[in-house]
PDB file of C-alpha atoms in Angstrom:
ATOM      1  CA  UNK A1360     -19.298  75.635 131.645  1.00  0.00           C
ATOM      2  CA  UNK A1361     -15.916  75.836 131.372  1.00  0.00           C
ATOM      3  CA  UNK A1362     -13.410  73.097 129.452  1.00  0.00           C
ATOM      4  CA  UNK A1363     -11.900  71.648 132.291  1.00  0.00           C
ATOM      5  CA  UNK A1364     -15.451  70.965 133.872  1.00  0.00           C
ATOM      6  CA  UNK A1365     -16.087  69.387 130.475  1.00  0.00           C
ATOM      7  CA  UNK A1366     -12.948  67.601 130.698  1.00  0.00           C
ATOM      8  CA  UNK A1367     -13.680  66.114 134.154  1.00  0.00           C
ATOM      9  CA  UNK A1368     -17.267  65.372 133.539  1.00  0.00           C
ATOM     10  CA  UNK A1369     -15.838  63.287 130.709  1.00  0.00           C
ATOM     11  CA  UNK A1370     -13.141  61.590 132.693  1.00  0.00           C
ATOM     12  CA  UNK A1371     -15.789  60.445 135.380  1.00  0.00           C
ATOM     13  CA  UNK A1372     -17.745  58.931 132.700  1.00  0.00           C
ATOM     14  CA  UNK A1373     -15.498  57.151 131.401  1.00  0.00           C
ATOM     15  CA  UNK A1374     -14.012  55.592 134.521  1.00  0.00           C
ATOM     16  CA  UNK A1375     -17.645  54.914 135.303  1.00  0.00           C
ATOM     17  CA  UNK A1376     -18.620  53.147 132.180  1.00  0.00           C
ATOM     18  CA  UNK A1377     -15.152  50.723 132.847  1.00  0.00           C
ATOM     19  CA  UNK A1378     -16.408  50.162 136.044  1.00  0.00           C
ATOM     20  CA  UNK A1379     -19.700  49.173 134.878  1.00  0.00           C
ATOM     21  CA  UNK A1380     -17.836  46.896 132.258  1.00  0.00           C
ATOM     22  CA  UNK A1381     -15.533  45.077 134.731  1.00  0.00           C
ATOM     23  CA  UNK A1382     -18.652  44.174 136.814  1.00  0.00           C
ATOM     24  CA  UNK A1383     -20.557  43.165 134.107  1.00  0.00           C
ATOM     25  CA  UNK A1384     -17.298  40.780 132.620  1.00  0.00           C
ATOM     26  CA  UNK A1385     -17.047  39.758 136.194  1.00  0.00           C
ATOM     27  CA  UNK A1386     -20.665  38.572 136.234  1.00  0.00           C
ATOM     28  CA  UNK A1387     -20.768  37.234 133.267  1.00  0.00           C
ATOM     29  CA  UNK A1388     -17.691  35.013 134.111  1.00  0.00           C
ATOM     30  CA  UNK A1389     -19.733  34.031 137.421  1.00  0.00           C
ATOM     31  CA  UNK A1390     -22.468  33.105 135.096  1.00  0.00           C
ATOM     32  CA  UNK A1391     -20.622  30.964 132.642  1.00  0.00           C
ATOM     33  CA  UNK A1392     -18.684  28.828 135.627  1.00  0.00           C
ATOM     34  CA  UNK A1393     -22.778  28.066 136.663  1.00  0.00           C
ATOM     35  CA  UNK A1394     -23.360  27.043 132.991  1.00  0.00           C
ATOM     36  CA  UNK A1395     -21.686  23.541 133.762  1.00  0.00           C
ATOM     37  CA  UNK A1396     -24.302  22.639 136.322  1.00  0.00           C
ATOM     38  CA  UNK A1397     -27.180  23.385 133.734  1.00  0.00           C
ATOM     39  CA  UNK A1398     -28.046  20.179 133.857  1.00  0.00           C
ATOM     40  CA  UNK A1399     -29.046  19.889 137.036  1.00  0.00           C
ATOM     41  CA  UNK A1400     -31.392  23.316 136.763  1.00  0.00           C
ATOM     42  CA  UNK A1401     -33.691  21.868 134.004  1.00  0.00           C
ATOM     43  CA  UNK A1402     -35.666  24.048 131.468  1.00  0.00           C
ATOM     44  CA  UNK A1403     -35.953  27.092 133.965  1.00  0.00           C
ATOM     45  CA  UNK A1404     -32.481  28.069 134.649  1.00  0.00           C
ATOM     46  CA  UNK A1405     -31.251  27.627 130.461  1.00  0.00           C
ATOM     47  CA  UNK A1406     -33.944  29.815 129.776  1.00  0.00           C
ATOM     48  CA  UNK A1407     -32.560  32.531 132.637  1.00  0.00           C
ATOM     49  CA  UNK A1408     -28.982  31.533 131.598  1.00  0.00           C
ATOM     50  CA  UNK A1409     -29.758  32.431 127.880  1.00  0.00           C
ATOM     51  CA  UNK A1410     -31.808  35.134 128.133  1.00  0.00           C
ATOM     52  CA  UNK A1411     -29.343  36.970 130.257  1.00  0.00           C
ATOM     53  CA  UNK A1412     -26.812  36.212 127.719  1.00  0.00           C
ATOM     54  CA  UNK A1413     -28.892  37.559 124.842  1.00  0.00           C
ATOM     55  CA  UNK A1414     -30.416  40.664 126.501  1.00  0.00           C
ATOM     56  CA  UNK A1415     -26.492  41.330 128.058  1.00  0.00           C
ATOM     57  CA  UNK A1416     -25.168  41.146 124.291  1.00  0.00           C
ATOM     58  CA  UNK A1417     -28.376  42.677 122.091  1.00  0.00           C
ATOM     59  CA  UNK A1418     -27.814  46.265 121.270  1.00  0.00           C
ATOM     60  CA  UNK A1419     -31.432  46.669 122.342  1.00  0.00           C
ATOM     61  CA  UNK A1420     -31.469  47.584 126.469  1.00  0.00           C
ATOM     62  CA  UNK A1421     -32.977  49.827 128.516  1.00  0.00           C
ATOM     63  CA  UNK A1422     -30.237  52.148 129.280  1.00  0.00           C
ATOM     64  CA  UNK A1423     -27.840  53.344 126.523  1.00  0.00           C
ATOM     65  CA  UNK A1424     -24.803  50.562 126.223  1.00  0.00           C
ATOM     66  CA  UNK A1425     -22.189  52.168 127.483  1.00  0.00           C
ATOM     67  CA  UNK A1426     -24.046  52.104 130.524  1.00  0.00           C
ATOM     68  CA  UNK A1427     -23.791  48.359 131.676  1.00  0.00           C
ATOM     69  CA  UNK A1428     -26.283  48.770 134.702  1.00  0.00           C
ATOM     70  CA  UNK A1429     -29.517  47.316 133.200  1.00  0.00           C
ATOM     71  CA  UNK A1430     -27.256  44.443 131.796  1.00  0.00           C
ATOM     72  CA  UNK A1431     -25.294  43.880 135.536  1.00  0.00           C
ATOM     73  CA  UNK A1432     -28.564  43.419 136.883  1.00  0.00           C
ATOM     74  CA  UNK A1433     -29.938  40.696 134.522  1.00  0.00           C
ATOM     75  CA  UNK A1434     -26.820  38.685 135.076  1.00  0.00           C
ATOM     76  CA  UNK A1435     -27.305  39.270 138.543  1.00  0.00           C
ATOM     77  CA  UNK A1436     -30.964  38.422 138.733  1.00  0.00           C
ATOM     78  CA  UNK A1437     -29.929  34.975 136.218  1.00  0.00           C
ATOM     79  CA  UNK A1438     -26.837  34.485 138.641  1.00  0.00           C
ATOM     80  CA  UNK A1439     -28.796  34.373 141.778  1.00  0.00           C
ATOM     81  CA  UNK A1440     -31.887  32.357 140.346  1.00  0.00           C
ATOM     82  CA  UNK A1441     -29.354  29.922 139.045  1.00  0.00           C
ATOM     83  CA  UNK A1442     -27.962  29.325 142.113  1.00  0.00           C
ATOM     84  CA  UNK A1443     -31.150  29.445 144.198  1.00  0.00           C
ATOM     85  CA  UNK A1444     -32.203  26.524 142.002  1.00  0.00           C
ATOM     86  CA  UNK A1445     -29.015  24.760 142.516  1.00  0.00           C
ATOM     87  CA  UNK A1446     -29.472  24.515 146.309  1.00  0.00           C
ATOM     88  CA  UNK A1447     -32.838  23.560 146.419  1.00  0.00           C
ATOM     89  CA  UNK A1448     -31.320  20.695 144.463  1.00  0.00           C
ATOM     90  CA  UNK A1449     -28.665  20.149 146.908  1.00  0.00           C
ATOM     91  CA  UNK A1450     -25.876  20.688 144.041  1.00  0.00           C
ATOM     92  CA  UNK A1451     -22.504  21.823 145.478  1.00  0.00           C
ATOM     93  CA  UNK A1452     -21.609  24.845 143.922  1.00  0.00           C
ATOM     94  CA  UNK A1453     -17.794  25.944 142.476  1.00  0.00           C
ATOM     95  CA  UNK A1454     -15.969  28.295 144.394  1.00  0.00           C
ATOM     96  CA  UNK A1455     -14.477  30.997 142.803  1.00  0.00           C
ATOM     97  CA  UNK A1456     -10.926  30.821 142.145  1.00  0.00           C
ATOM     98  CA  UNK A1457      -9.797  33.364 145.144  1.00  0.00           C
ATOM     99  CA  UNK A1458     -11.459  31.601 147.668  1.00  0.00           C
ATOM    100  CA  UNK A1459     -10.005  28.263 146.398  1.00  0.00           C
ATOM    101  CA  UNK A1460      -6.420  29.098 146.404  1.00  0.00           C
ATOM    102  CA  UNK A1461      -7.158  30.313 150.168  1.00  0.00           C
ATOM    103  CA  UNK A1462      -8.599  27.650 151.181  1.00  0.00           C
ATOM    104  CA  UNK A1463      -6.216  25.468 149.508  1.00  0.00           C
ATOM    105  CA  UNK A1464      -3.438  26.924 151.443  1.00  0.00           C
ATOM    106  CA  UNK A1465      -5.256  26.670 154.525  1.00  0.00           C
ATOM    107  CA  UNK A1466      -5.730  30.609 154.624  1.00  0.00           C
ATOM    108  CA  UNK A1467      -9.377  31.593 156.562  1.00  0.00           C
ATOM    109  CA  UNK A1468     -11.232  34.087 155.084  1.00  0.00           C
TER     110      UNK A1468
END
């Protein structure tokens, strides 16, 4: 193969392991906002809260770590149990911040 196929396969891999980061951050920072309500989840949803953390921070995954998609989905999988738990318990969950400057505004989205 020639360098600038080298080249290119290298640029799309990076851009695709930054991708992968910002989406794991972006759960992650989903995940922490639903760490105030833990309260209200009892022993189930710290354990799914934690866990996530540790397996999302452990150099020890399933795919190689610059490849965030085994870790997006356990904060995804935590994420969605979390909040599954939280409605069953009829807590009102946080908006994120997008929607709330809309909505303070008076802006429909």
């Amino acid at each position: 193969m020639s360098r600038e196929t080298w080249i290119l396969i290298a640029v799309v891999g990076a851009v695709f392991c930054l991708l992968t980061l910002w989406g794991a951050i972006k759960l992650g920072k989903r995940l922490f906002v639903t760490k105030r309500l833990l309260d209200q989840v009892g022993a189930g949803g710290r354990w799914a809260f934690y866990g996530a953390l540790i397996y999302t921070f452990l150099p020890v995954d399933l795919l190689p770590d610059p490849i965030y998609l085994d870790d997006m989905g356990v904060l995804a999988a935590a994420l969605v149990y979390l909040t599954s738990q939280l409605r069953k318990r009829g807590v009102k969950l946080p908006l994120p911040r997008s929607r709330q400057a809309g909505s303070e505004r008076g802006v429909r989205r």
